[in-house]
PDB file of C-alpha atoms in Angstrom:
ATOM      1  CA  MET F  20     199.103 -11.683  14.755  1.00  0.00           C
ATOM      2  CA  SER F  21     200.277 -10.994  18.343  1.00  0.00           C
ATOM      3  CA  ILE F  22     203.588 -12.403  19.496  1.00  0.00           C
ATOM      4  CA  ARG F  23     203.431 -11.247  23.128  1.00  0.00           C
ATOM      5  CA  PRO F  24     202.260 -14.661  24.459  1.00  0.00           C
ATOM      6  CA  LEU F  25     204.968 -16.282  22.470  1.00  0.00           C
ATOM      7  CA  ILE F  26     207.712 -14.001  23.851  1.00  0.00           C
ATOM      8  CA  HIS F  27     206.571 -14.714  27.393  1.00  0.00           C
ATOM      9  CA  ALA F  28     206.464 -18.445  26.786  1.00  0.00           C
ATOM     10  CA  GLY F  29     209.838 -18.411  25.149  1.00  0.00           C
ATOM     11  CA  VAL F  30     211.371 -16.456  27.947  1.00  0.00           C
ATOM     12  CA  CYS F  31     209.911 -18.888  30.436  1.00  0.00           C
ATOM     13  CA  ALA F  32     211.178 -21.797  28.358  1.00  0.00           C
ATOM     14  CA  LEU F  33     214.636 -20.346  28.118  1.00  0.00           C
ATOM     15  CA  THR F  34     214.708 -19.777  31.842  1.00  0.00           C
ATOM     16  CA  LEU F  35     213.593 -23.413  32.637  1.00  0.00           C
ATOM     17  CA  ALA F  36     216.129 -24.772  30.106  1.00  0.00           C
ATOM     18  CA  THR F  37     218.977 -22.789  31.689  1.00  0.00           C
ATOM     19  CA  THR F  38     218.035 -23.920  35.171  1.00  0.00           C
ATOM     20  CA  ALA F  39     217.965 -27.591  33.962  1.00  0.00           C
ATOM     21  CA  LEU F  40     221.190 -27.324  32.358  1.00  0.00           C
ATOM     22  CA  GLY F  41     222.877 -25.801  35.326  1.00  0.00           C
ATOM     23  CA  SER F  42     221.614 -28.627  37.538  1.00  0.00           C
ATOM     24  CA  THR F  43     222.810 -31.577  35.332  1.00  0.00           C
ATOM     25  CA  ALA F  44     226.137 -32.682  34.087  1.00  0.00           C
ATOM     26  CA  ALA F  45     227.531 -30.431  31.507  1.00  0.00           C
ATOM     27  CA  LEU F  46     226.371 -31.562  28.005  1.00  0.00           C
ATOM     28  CA  ALA F  47     228.804 -31.282  25.101  1.00  0.00           C
ATOM     29  CA  GLN F  48     228.341 -27.855  23.543  1.00  0.00           C
ATOM     30  CA  TRP F  49     228.372 -28.045  19.730  1.00  0.00           C
ATOM     31  CA  LYS F  50     230.352 -25.276  18.006  1.00  0.00           C
ATOM     32  CA  PRO F  51     230.875 -24.847  14.310  1.00  0.00           C
ATOM     33  CA  GLU F  52     234.450 -25.722  13.063  1.00  0.00           C
ATOM     34  CA  ARG F  53     234.172 -23.911   9.729  1.00  0.00           C
ATOM     35  CA  PRO F  54     232.267 -20.989   8.177  1.00  0.00           C
ATOM     36  CA  VAL F  55     228.482 -21.061   8.296  1.00  0.00           C
ATOM     37  CA  LYS F  56     226.313 -20.075   5.334  1.00  0.00           C
ATOM     38  CA  LEU F  57     223.276 -17.874   5.974  1.00  0.00           C
ATOM     39  CA  LEU F  58     220.998 -17.982   2.926  1.00  0.00           C
ATOM     40  CA  VAL F  59     218.856 -14.961   1.984  1.00  0.00           C
ATOM     41  CA  GLY F  60     216.245 -15.220  -0.738  1.00  0.00           C
ATOM     42  CA  PHE F  61     216.520 -11.589  -1.923  1.00  0.00           C
ATOM     43  CA  ALA F  62     219.165  -9.510  -3.791  1.00  0.00           C
ATOM     44  CA  PRO F  63     221.929  -7.597  -1.800  1.00  0.00           C
ATOM     45  CA  GLY F  64     221.089  -4.232  -0.487  1.00  0.00           C
ATOM     46  CA  GLY F  65     217.395  -4.914   0.292  1.00  0.00           C
ATOM     47  CA  SER F  66     215.925  -4.840   3.720  1.00  0.00           C
ATOM     48  CA  ALA F  67     216.157  -8.589   4.148  1.00  0.00           C
ATOM     49  CA  ASP F  68     219.844  -8.658   3.094  1.00  0.00           C
ATOM     50  CA  THR F  69     220.613  -5.762   5.315  1.00  0.00           C
ATOM     51  CA  LEU F  70     218.975  -7.527   8.366  1.00  0.00           C
ATOM     52  CA  ALA F  71     220.769 -10.724   7.667  1.00  0.00           C
ATOM     53  CA  ARG F  72     224.138  -9.098   7.597  1.00  0.00           C
ATOM     54  CA  LEU F  73     223.280  -7.088  10.703  1.00  0.00           C
ATOM     55  CA  ILE F  74     222.562 -10.446  12.492  1.00  0.00           C
ATOM     56  CA  ALA F  75     225.519 -12.352  10.868  1.00  0.00           C
ATOM     57  CA  ASP F  76     228.266 -10.076  12.118  1.00  0.00           C
ATOM     58  CA  PRO F  77     227.709 -10.381  15.830  1.00  0.00           C
ATOM     59  CA  LEU F  78     226.599 -14.066  15.452  1.00  0.00           C
ATOM     60  CA  SER F  79     229.947 -14.737  13.830  1.00  0.00           C
ATOM     61  CA  ARG F  80     231.657 -13.482  17.134  1.00  0.00           C
ATOM     62  CA  LYS F  81     229.416 -15.525  19.249  1.00  0.00           C
ATOM     63  CA  LEU F  82     230.128 -18.684  17.337  1.00  0.00           C
ATOM     64  CA  GLY F  83     233.818 -18.100  16.684  1.00  0.00           C
ATOM     65  CA  GLN F  84     233.425 -18.780  12.961  1.00  0.00           C
ATOM     66  CA  PRO F  85     232.350 -16.515  10.046  1.00  0.00           C
ATOM     67  CA  VAL F  86     228.583 -16.460   9.204  1.00  0.00           C
ATOM     68  CA  VAL F  87     228.620 -15.754   5.506  1.00  0.00           C
ATOM     69  CA  VAL F  88     225.586 -14.336   3.848  1.00  0.00           C
ATOM     70  CA  GLU F  89     224.743 -15.887   0.478  1.00  0.00           C
ATOM     71  CA  ASN F  90     222.082 -14.228  -1.602  1.00  0.00           C
ATOM     72  CA  ILE F  91     219.791 -16.551  -3.599  1.00  0.00           C
ATOM     73  CA  PRO F  92     217.187 -14.140  -5.002  1.00  0.00           C
ATOM     74  CA  GLY F  93     214.118 -15.104  -6.924  1.00  0.00           C
ATOM     75  CA  ALA F  94     210.341 -16.177  -6.608  1.00  0.00           C
ATOM     76  CA  GLY F  95     209.898 -14.165  -3.400  1.00  0.00           C
ATOM     77  CA  GLY F  96     212.344 -16.158  -1.461  1.00  0.00           C
ATOM     78  CA  ASN F  97     211.162 -19.626  -2.591  1.00  0.00           C
ATOM     79  CA  ILE F  98     214.360 -20.429  -4.526  1.00  0.00           C
ATOM     80  CA  MET F  99     216.354 -19.932  -1.320  1.00  0.00           C
ATOM     81  CA  ALA F 100     213.916 -22.004   0.657  1.00  0.00           C
ATOM     82  CA  GLN F 101     214.178 -24.774  -1.875  1.00  0.00           C
ATOM     83  CA  ARG F 102     218.010 -24.810  -1.580  1.00  0.00           C
ATOM     84  CA  LEU F 103     217.830 -24.692   2.260  1.00  0.00           C
ATOM     85  CA  SER F 104     215.378 -27.657   2.337  1.00  0.00           C
ATOM     86  CA  THR F 105     217.886 -29.910   0.607  1.00  0.00           C
ATOM     87  CA  ALA F 106     220.915 -28.755   2.430  1.00  0.00           C
ATOM     88  CA  PRO F 107     222.514 -31.092   5.026  1.00  0.00           C
ATOM     89  CA  ALA F 108     221.206 -30.702   8.456  1.00  0.00           C
ATOM     90  CA  ASP F 109     224.639 -30.335   9.926  1.00  0.00           C
ATOM     91  CA  GLY F 110     224.531 -26.814  11.250  1.00  0.00           C
ATOM     92  CA  TYR F 111     226.559 -25.240   8.438  1.00  0.00           C
ATOM     93  CA  THR F 112     223.627 -23.923   6.385  1.00  0.00           C
ATOM     94  CA  LEU F 113     220.986 -21.648   7.786  1.00  0.00           C
ATOM     95  CA  GLY F 114     218.335 -19.545   6.073  1.00  0.00           C
ATOM     96  CA  MET F 115     216.444 -16.369   6.795  1.00  0.00           C
ATOM     97  CA  GLY F 116     212.743 -17.044   5.957  1.00  0.00           C
ATOM     98  CA  ALA F 117     209.746 -14.718   5.876  1.00  0.00           C
ATOM     99  CA  ALA F 118     205.990 -15.078   5.299  1.00  0.00           C
ATOM    100  CA  GLY F 119     206.211 -15.325   1.570  1.00  0.00           C
ATOM    101  CA  SER F 120     208.496 -18.426   1.470  1.00  0.00           C
ATOM    102  CA  MET F 121     207.547 -20.015   4.743  1.00  0.00           C
ATOM    103  CA  SER F 122     203.739 -19.456   4.851  1.00  0.00           C
ATOM    104  CA  VAL F 123     202.063 -18.017   1.803  1.00  0.00           C
ATOM    105  CA  THR F 124     203.516 -20.257  -0.801  1.00  0.00           C
ATOM    106  CA  PHE F 125     201.975 -23.477   0.709  1.00  0.00           C
ATOM    107  CA  HIS F 126     198.473 -22.031   0.006  1.00  0.00           C
ATOM    108  CA  LEU F 127     199.049 -19.891  -3.070  1.00  0.00           C
ATOM    109  CA  ASN F 128     201.352 -22.174  -5.050  1.00  0.00           C
ATOM    110  CA  PRO F 129     201.033 -25.580  -3.376  1.00  0.00           C
ATOM    111  CA  SER F 130     201.696 -27.586  -6.600  1.00  0.00           C
ATOM    112  CA  ALA F 131     204.672 -25.527  -7.588  1.00  0.00           C
ATOM    113  CA  THR F 132     206.378 -25.411  -4.274  1.00  0.00           C
ATOM    114  CA  LYS F 133     208.898 -28.195  -4.023  1.00  0.00           C
ATOM    115  CA  TYR F 134     209.312 -28.094  -0.200  1.00  0.00           C
ATOM    116  CA  LYS F 135     206.829 -28.486   2.653  1.00  0.00           C
ATOM    117  CA  PRO F 136     206.611 -26.873   6.103  1.00  0.00           C
ATOM    118  CA  GLU F 137     208.212 -30.104   7.568  1.00  0.00           C
ATOM    119  CA  SER F 138     211.272 -29.546   5.353  1.00  0.00           C
ATOM    120  CA  PHE F 139     212.537 -27.063   7.849  1.00  0.00           C
ATOM    121  CA  ALA F 140     213.663 -26.754  11.512  1.00  0.00           C
ATOM    122  CA  PRO F 141     212.526 -23.369  12.698  1.00  0.00           C
ATOM    123  CA  VAL F 142     215.132 -21.957  15.083  1.00  0.00           C
ATOM    124  CA  THR F 143     213.632 -18.721  16.244  1.00  0.00           C
ATOM    125  CA  LEU F 144     211.801 -15.666  15.310  1.00  0.00           C
ATOM    126  CA  LEU F 145     214.135 -12.698  14.697  1.00  0.00           C
ATOM    127  CA  ALA F 146     212.263  -9.585  14.006  1.00  0.00           C
ATOM    128  CA  THR F 147     208.981  -7.993  12.903  1.00  0.00           C
ATOM    129  CA  GLN F 148     208.267  -4.740  11.053  1.00  0.00           C
ATOM    130  CA  PRO F 149     204.971  -2.820  10.821  1.00  0.00           C
ATOM    131  CA  ASN F 150     203.557  -1.943   7.380  1.00  0.00           C
ATOM    132  CA  VAL F 151     201.717   1.226   6.666  1.00  0.00           C
ATOM    133  CA  VAL F 152     198.648   1.984   4.419  1.00  0.00           C
ATOM    134  CA  ILE F 153     199.573   5.011   2.296  1.00  0.00           C
ATOM    135  CA  VAL F 154     197.598   6.843  -0.318  1.00  0.00           C
ATOM    136  CA  ASN F 155     198.627   9.517  -2.865  1.00  0.00           C
ATOM    137  CA  ASN F 156     198.031  13.173  -1.882  1.00  0.00           C
ATOM    138  CA  ASN F 157     195.064  13.462  -4.324  1.00  0.00           C
ATOM    139  CA  VAL F 158     193.054  10.943  -2.425  1.00  0.00           C
ATOM    140  CA  PRO F 159     190.824  12.726   0.124  1.00  0.00           C
ATOM    141  CA  ALA F 160     191.566  10.349   2.991  1.00  0.00           C
ATOM    142  CA  THR F 161     193.541  10.702   6.266  1.00  0.00           C
ATOM    143  CA  ASN F 162     191.946   7.744   8.003  1.00  0.00           C
ATOM    144  CA  ILE F 163     190.279   4.338   7.123  1.00  0.00           C
ATOM    145  CA  ASN F 164     186.820   5.513   7.210  1.00  0.00           C
ATOM    146  CA  GLU F 165     187.584   8.336   4.767  1.00  0.00           C
ATOM    147  CA  LEU F 166     189.456   5.757   2.476  1.00  0.00           C
ATOM    148  CA  LYS F 167     186.431   3.448   2.617  1.00  0.00           C
ATOM    149  CA  SER F 168     184.212   6.347   1.527  1.00  0.00           C
ATOM    150  CA  TYR F 169     186.610   7.299  -1.278  1.00  0.00           C
ATOM    151  CA  ILE F 170     186.687   3.625  -2.628  1.00  0.00           C
ATOM    152  CA  GLN F 171     182.961   3.328  -2.558  1.00  0.00           C
ATOM    153  CA  LYS F 172     182.598   6.603  -4.529  1.00  0.00           C
ATOM    154  CA  ASN F 173     185.523   5.645  -6.941  1.00  0.00           C
ATOM    155  CA  PRO F 174     185.054   1.951  -7.961  1.00  0.00           C
ATOM    156  CA  GLN F 175     187.729   2.355 -10.715  1.00  0.00           C
ATOM    157  CA  ALA F 176     190.366   3.162  -8.005  1.00  0.00           C
ATOM    158  CA  SER F 177     193.314   0.761  -7.832  1.00  0.00           C
ATOM    159  CA  TYR F 178     196.203  -0.018  -5.561  1.00  0.00           C
ATOM    160  CA  GLY F 179     199.707  -1.225  -6.277  1.00  0.00           C
ATOM    161  CA  ILE F 180     201.550  -4.345  -5.213  1.00  0.00           C
ATOM    162  CA  ALA F 181     205.058  -5.533  -5.906  1.00  0.00           C
ATOM    163  CA  GLY F 182     203.927  -8.973  -6.906  1.00  0.00           C
ATOM    164  CA  ILE F 183     201.020 -11.367  -6.565  1.00  0.00           C
ATOM    165  CA  GLY F 184     200.818 -13.127  -3.218  1.00  0.00           C
ATOM    166  CA  ILE F 185     203.461 -11.196  -1.357  1.00  0.00           C
ATOM    167  CA  SER F 186     202.657 -10.311   2.180  1.00  0.00           C
ATOM    168  CA  ASN F 187     201.793  -6.652   1.464  1.00  0.00           C
ATOM    169  CA  HIS F 188     199.357  -7.762  -1.246  1.00  0.00           C
ATOM    170  CA  LEU F 189     197.646 -10.176   1.247  1.00  0.00           C
ATOM    171  CA  ILE F 190     197.668  -7.501   4.056  1.00  0.00           C
ATOM    172  CA  ALA F 191     195.844  -5.139   1.623  1.00  0.00           C
ATOM    173  CA  GLU F 192     193.303  -7.713   0.564  1.00  0.00           C
ATOM    174  CA  SER F 193     192.584  -8.674   4.226  1.00  0.00           C
ATOM    175  CA  MET F 194     192.111  -4.987   5.102  1.00  0.00           C
ATOM    176  CA  LEU F 195     189.819  -4.282   2.138  1.00  0.00           C
ATOM    177  CA  SER F 196     187.676  -7.459   2.806  1.00  0.00           C
ATOM    178  CA  ARG F 197     187.213  -6.421   6.417  1.00  0.00           C
ATOM    179  CA  MET F 198     186.248  -2.897   5.339  1.00  0.00           C
ATOM    180  CA  GLY F 199     183.730  -4.357   3.087  1.00  0.00           C
ATOM    181  CA  VAL F 200     185.022  -2.868  -0.253  1.00  0.00           C
ATOM    182  CA  LYS F 201     186.943  -3.941  -3.224  1.00  0.00           C
ATOM    183  CA  MET F 202     189.836  -2.462  -5.256  1.00  0.00           C
ATOM    184  CA  GLU F 203     191.691  -3.646  -8.180  1.00  0.00           C
ATOM    185  CA  ALA F 204     195.349  -4.795  -7.484  1.00  0.00           C
ATOM    186  CA  VAL F 205     197.862  -3.695 -10.066  1.00  0.00           C
ATOM    187  CA  ALA F 206     200.970  -5.887  -9.873  1.00  0.00           C
ATOM    188  CA  TYR F 207     204.456  -4.348 -10.636  1.00  0.00           C
ATOM    189  CA  LYS F 208     207.920  -5.911 -10.917  1.00  0.00           C
ATOM    190  CA  GLY F 209     209.134  -4.519  -7.604  1.00  0.00           C
ATOM    191  CA  ALA F 210     208.379  -1.898  -4.921  1.00  0.00           C
ATOM    192  CA  ALA F 211     210.084   1.084  -6.627  1.00  0.00           C
ATOM    193  CA  PRO F 212     207.670   1.285  -9.565  1.00  0.00           C
ATOM    194  CA  VAL F 213     204.817   1.000  -7.175  1.00  0.00           C
ATOM    195  CA  ILE F 214     205.953   4.078  -5.327  1.00  0.00           C
ATOM    196  CA  THR F 215     206.640   5.868  -8.639  1.00  0.00           C
ATOM    197  CA  ASP F 216     203.049   5.362  -9.766  1.00  0.00           C
ATOM    198  CA  LEU F 217     201.656   6.190  -6.362  1.00  0.00           C
ATOM    199  CA  LEU F 218     203.409   9.551  -6.449  1.00  0.00           C
ATOM    200  CA  GLY F 219     202.306  10.188  -9.929  1.00  0.00           C
ATOM    201  CA  GLY F 220     198.655   9.594  -8.933  1.00  0.00           C
ATOM    202  CA  HIS F 221     198.296   6.532 -11.299  1.00  0.00           C
ATOM    203  CA  ILE F 222     197.301   4.351  -8.258  1.00  0.00           C
ATOM    204  CA  ALA F 223     195.422   5.411  -5.147  1.00  0.00           C
ATOM    205  CA  MET F 224     196.989   3.285  -2.492  1.00  0.00           C
ATOM    206  CA  THR F 225     199.621   0.769  -1.423  1.00  0.00           C
ATOM    207  CA  VAL F 226     200.777  -1.023   1.691  1.00  0.00           C
ATOM    208  CA  ASP F 227     204.495  -0.479   2.248  1.00  0.00           C
ATOM    209  CA  ASN F 228     207.135  -1.251   4.819  1.00  0.00           C
ATOM    210  CA  ILE F 229     207.618   1.261   7.632  1.00  0.00           C
ATOM    211  CA  THR F 230     211.059   2.479   6.600  1.00  0.00           C
ATOM    212  CA  THR F 231     209.920   3.623   3.030  1.00  0.00           C
ATOM    213  CA  ALA F 232     206.581   4.706   4.201  1.00  0.00           C
ATOM    214  CA  ALA F 233     207.767   6.821   7.001  1.00  0.00           C
ATOM    215  CA  ALA F 234     210.199   8.633   4.856  1.00  0.00           C
ATOM    216  CA  LEU F 235     207.550   9.427   2.236  1.00  0.00           C
ATOM    217  CA  VAL F 236     205.101  10.617   4.805  1.00  0.00           C
ATOM    218  CA  LYS F 237     207.598  12.804   6.667  1.00  0.00           C
ATOM    219  CA  GLU F 238     208.630  14.437   3.271  1.00  0.00           C
ATOM    220  CA  GLY F 239     204.868  15.159   2.606  1.00  0.00           C
ATOM    221  CA  LYS F 240     204.843  12.956  -0.580  1.00  0.00           C
ATOM    222  CA  VAL F 241     202.021  10.693   0.603  1.00  0.00           C
ATOM    223  CA  LYS F 242     199.530  10.307   3.362  1.00  0.00           C
ATOM    224  CA  ALA F 243     199.434   7.482   5.893  1.00  0.00           C
ATOM    225  CA  VAL F 244     195.953   6.171   6.920  1.00  0.00           C
ATOM    226  CA  GLY F 245     196.848   3.299   9.142  1.00  0.00           C
ATOM    227  CA  VAL F 246     199.432   0.924  10.576  1.00  0.00           C
ATOM    228  CA  THR F 247     198.939  -2.842  10.176  1.00  0.00           C
ATOM    229  CA  THR F 248     200.171  -4.040  13.499  1.00  0.00           C
ATOM    230  CA  ALA F 249     198.475  -4.138  16.896  1.00  0.00           C
ATOM    231  CA  LYS F 250     200.664  -1.237  18.189  1.00  0.00           C
ATOM    232  CA  ARG F 251     201.712   1.984  16.481  1.00  0.00           C
ATOM    233  CA  ALA F 252     204.916   2.366  14.689  1.00  0.00           C
ATOM    234  CA  PRO F 253     207.577   4.515  16.586  1.00  0.00           C
ATOM    235  CA  GLN F 254     208.512   5.990  13.246  1.00  0.00           C
ATOM    236  CA  LEU F 255     205.024   7.433  12.839  1.00  0.00           C
ATOM    237  CA  PRO F 256     203.602   7.788  16.295  1.00  0.00           C
ATOM    238  CA  SER F 257     200.700   9.853  15.186  1.00  0.00           C
ATOM    239  CA  VAL F 258     199.359   7.352  12.780  1.00  0.00           C
ATOM    240  CA  PRO F 259     196.762   5.069  14.342  1.00  0.00           C
ATOM    241  CA  THR F 260     196.545   1.339  13.857  1.00  0.00           C
ATOM    242  CA  LEU F 261     193.853  -0.351  11.826  1.00  0.00           C
ATOM    243  CA  GLN F 262     192.607  -1.846  15.124  1.00  0.00           C
ATOM    244  CA  GLU F 263     192.288   1.659  16.641  1.00  0.00           C
ATOM    245  CA  GLN F 264     190.114   2.622  13.608  1.00  0.00           C
ATOM    246  CA  GLY F 265     187.650  -0.261  14.075  1.00  0.00           C
ATOM    247  CA  ILE F 266     189.085  -3.206  12.251  1.00  0.00           C
ATOM    248  CA  ALA F 267     189.244  -5.584  15.263  1.00  0.00           C
ATOM    249  CA  ASN F 268     192.166  -7.982  15.912  1.00  0.00           C
ATOM    250  CA  PHE F 269     194.047  -6.668  12.781  1.00  0.00           C
ATOM    251  CA  ASP F 270     197.675  -7.494  13.466  1.00  0.00           C
ATOM    252  CA  MET F 271     199.685  -8.343  10.373  1.00  0.00           C
ATOM    253  CA  PRO F 272     203.406  -7.527  10.666  1.00  0.00           C
ATOM    254  CA  THR F 273     206.148  -8.516   8.280  1.00  0.00           C
ATOM    255  CA  TRP F 274     208.488 -10.953   9.989  1.00  0.00           C
ATOM    256  CA  GLN F 275     211.776 -12.708   9.461  1.00  0.00           C
ATOM    257  CA  GLY F 276     213.027 -15.911  11.225  1.00  0.00           C
ATOM    258  CA  LEU F 277     215.964 -18.219  11.284  1.00  0.00           C
ATOM    259  CA  PHE F 278     215.498 -21.713   9.800  1.00  0.00           C
ATOM    260  CA  ALA F 279     217.727 -24.751   9.311  1.00  0.00           C
ATOM    261  CA  PRO F 280     216.997 -27.935   7.277  1.00  0.00           C
ATOM    262  CA  ALA F 281     214.785 -30.482   8.971  1.00  0.00           C
ATOM    263  CA  GLY F 282     216.687 -32.930  11.155  1.00  0.00           C
ATOM    264  CA  LEU F 283     218.982 -30.370  12.824  1.00  0.00           C
ATOM    265  CA  PRO F 284     220.475 -32.068  15.866  1.00  0.00           C
ATOM    266  CA  ALA F 285     219.332 -30.843  19.246  1.00  0.00           C
ATOM    267  CA  ASP F 286     222.736 -29.679  20.337  1.00  0.00           C
ATOM    268  CA  VAL F 287     223.134 -27.634  17.220  1.00  0.00           C
ATOM    269  CA  MET F 288     219.726 -26.110  17.584  1.00  0.00           C
ATOM    270  CA  LYS F 289     220.578 -25.221  21.228  1.00  0.00           C
ATOM    271  CA  THR F 290     223.901 -23.496  20.081  1.00  0.00           C
ATOM    272  CA  TYR F 291     222.149 -21.334  17.511  1.00  0.00           C
ATOM    273  CA  TYR F 292     219.234 -20.410  19.671  1.00  0.00           C
ATOM    274  CA  GLN F 293     221.261 -19.323  22.554  1.00  0.00           C
ATOM    275  CA  ALA F 294     223.746 -17.327  20.373  1.00  0.00           C
ATOM    276  CA  VAL F 295     220.871 -15.634  18.539  1.00  0.00           C
ATOM    277  CA  GLN F 296     219.189 -14.678  21.830  1.00  0.00           C
ATOM    278  CA  GLU F 297     222.423 -12.945  22.941  1.00  0.00           C
ATOM    279  CA  VAL F 298     222.483 -11.061  19.650  1.00  0.00           C
ATOM    280  CA  LEU F 299     218.846 -10.036  19.814  1.00  0.00           C
ATOM    281  CA  LYS F 300     219.095  -8.746  23.333  1.00  0.00           C
ATOM    282  CA  ASP F 301     222.136  -6.630  22.685  1.00  0.00           C
ATOM    283  CA  PRO F 302     221.369  -2.865  22.780  1.00  0.00           C
ATOM    284  CA  ALA F 303     223.587  -2.276  19.774  1.00  0.00           C
ATOM    285  CA  THR F 304     221.427  -4.706  17.719  1.00  0.00           C
ATOM    286  CA  HIS F 305     218.330  -2.929  18.854  1.00  0.00           C
ATOM    287  CA  GLU F 306     219.759   0.407  17.773  1.00  0.00           C
ATOM    288  CA  LYS F 307     220.801  -0.904  14.338  1.00  0.00           C
ATOM    289  CA  MET F 308     217.443  -2.685  13.786  1.00  0.00           C
ATOM    290  CA  ALA F 309     215.477   0.413  14.638  1.00  0.00           C
ATOM    291  CA  LEU F 310     217.126   2.189  11.676  1.00  0.00           C
ATOM    292  CA  LEU F 311     215.630  -0.480   9.487  1.00  0.00           C
ATOM    293  CA  GLY F 312     212.256  -0.147  11.035  1.00  0.00           C
ATOM    294  CA  SER F 313     212.603  -3.585  12.650  1.00  0.00           C
ATOM    295  CA  GLU F 314     211.875  -4.651  16.085  1.00  0.00           C
ATOM    296  CA  PRO F 315     213.880  -7.634  17.401  1.00  0.00           C
ATOM    297  CA  VAL F 316     211.777 -10.409  19.063  1.00  0.00           C
ATOM    298  CA  PRO F 317     213.960 -12.211  21.598  1.00  0.00           C
ATOM    299  CA  GLY F 318     212.884 -15.286  23.612  1.00  0.00           C
ATOM    300  CA  VAL F 319     210.760 -17.213  21.069  1.00  0.00           C
ATOM    301  CA  SER F 320     211.702 -20.887  21.429  1.00  0.00           C
ATOM    302  CA  SER F 321     211.763 -23.196  18.490  1.00  0.00           C
ATOM    303  CA  ALA F 322     208.493 -24.818  19.704  1.00  0.00           C
ATOM    304  CA  ASP F 323     206.810 -21.426  20.103  1.00  0.00           C
ATOM    305  CA  PHE F 324     208.060 -20.458  16.642  1.00  0.00           C
ATOM    306  CA  VAL F 325     206.403 -23.575  15.205  1.00  0.00           C
ATOM    307  CA  LYS F 326     203.067 -22.412  16.835  1.00  0.00           C
ATOM    308  CA  TYR F 327     203.552 -18.908  15.500  1.00  0.00           C
ATOM    309  CA  LEU F 328     204.091 -20.285  11.911  1.00  0.00           C
ATOM    310  CA  ALA F 329     201.002 -22.484  12.165  1.00  0.00           C
ATOM    311  CA  LYS F 330     198.805 -19.492  12.997  1.00  0.00           C
ATOM    312  CA  ASP F 331     200.579 -17.366  10.311  1.00  0.00           C
ATOM    313  CA  ARG F 332     199.863 -20.040   7.735  1.00  0.00           C
ATOM    314  CA  GLN F 333     196.260 -20.272   8.702  1.00  0.00           C
ATOM    315  CA  GLN F 334     195.859 -16.568   8.531  1.00  0.00           C
ATOM    316  CA  TRP F 335     197.279 -16.318   4.956  1.00  0.00           C
ATOM    317  CA  ALA F 336     195.130 -19.405   3.863  1.00  0.00           C
ATOM    318  CA  GLN F 337     192.075 -17.643   4.878  1.00  0.00           C
ATOM    319  CA  THR F 338     193.020 -14.331   3.220  1.00  0.00           C
ATOM    320  CA  ILE F 339     193.971 -16.133  -0.120  1.00  0.00           C
ATOM    321  CA  LYS F 340     190.584 -17.979  -0.069  1.00  0.00           C
ATOM    322  CA  ALA F 341     188.538 -14.978   0.861  1.00  0.00           C
ATOM    323  CA  ALA F 342     190.080 -12.731  -1.734  1.00  0.00           C
ATOM    324  CA  ASN F 343     190.277 -15.517  -4.335  1.00  0.00           C
ATOM    325  CA  ILE F 344     193.915 -14.707  -5.159  1.00  0.00           C
ATOM    326  CA  GLN F 345     195.340 -16.901  -7.927  1.00  0.00           C
ATOM    327  CA  PRO F 346     199.044 -17.519  -8.594  1.00  0.00           C
ATOM    328  CA  GLN F 347     200.452 -16.024 -11.826  1.00  0.00           C
TER     329      GLN F 347
END
């Protein structure tokens, strides 16, 4: 899903807001008076946790108060989101959400999800990452057409996922559906065992984040057949996108955004939005994010982030229905 129109709109909105503020009496600027919690729905050391800490450090300096990352792992980020949804909307609890907890769950596990989209105040989009379709070296495929031919000739072929309903699972199902082929999904208890079985030849394919995938490809341990975003990944510039290979309008990045509980006061929202924009536009932040395979997305206003989320949720709903994916 393309974010370029949102970026443009966000930048325009920020410019207009800045102009308006400069031409009116100075409004009281909210600033936190004690440490702020940034909730992360995954264990320490993972990509989500690393990105949160990368953002938290400079954000602390902008706000003049510590931004303390608190890890609440479990259920693909849903436990963290539940905690955030019931926190006071006073500006002292934020959360870093992603597609699984903020989009997919509403369609895959609606009865089990204890919060709703309206439980949150989306502050801004933070970053996106491309994913890469990779196959084990025994699969005779270096592009999507060759992969399609292999699947058609080998109906027993399977692919690995780190859990039912996670974004990489749904990306793979969307790709396979639009290719007109089917593959059995084998669910594992994490990403590491997926890669182990891929390297061992027990599964034919997986969709993985750019950081892990690029390292494996460069070491010659797997082959990359396509990138899931609209533009190529800088880490693997020779690997074409799925769009380039004939799957029109295929743009499914992994993303992270900053959320607060619903009802966040406007002046608090303004403080966080402006502080985060300064962080995202800092060249030092760009450099550190690049090492994670992340691309910062500055200039997406809260209103535009809401629109982005609506499209994201619709996209996942269609994928879940088309693939008949059931929760476990």
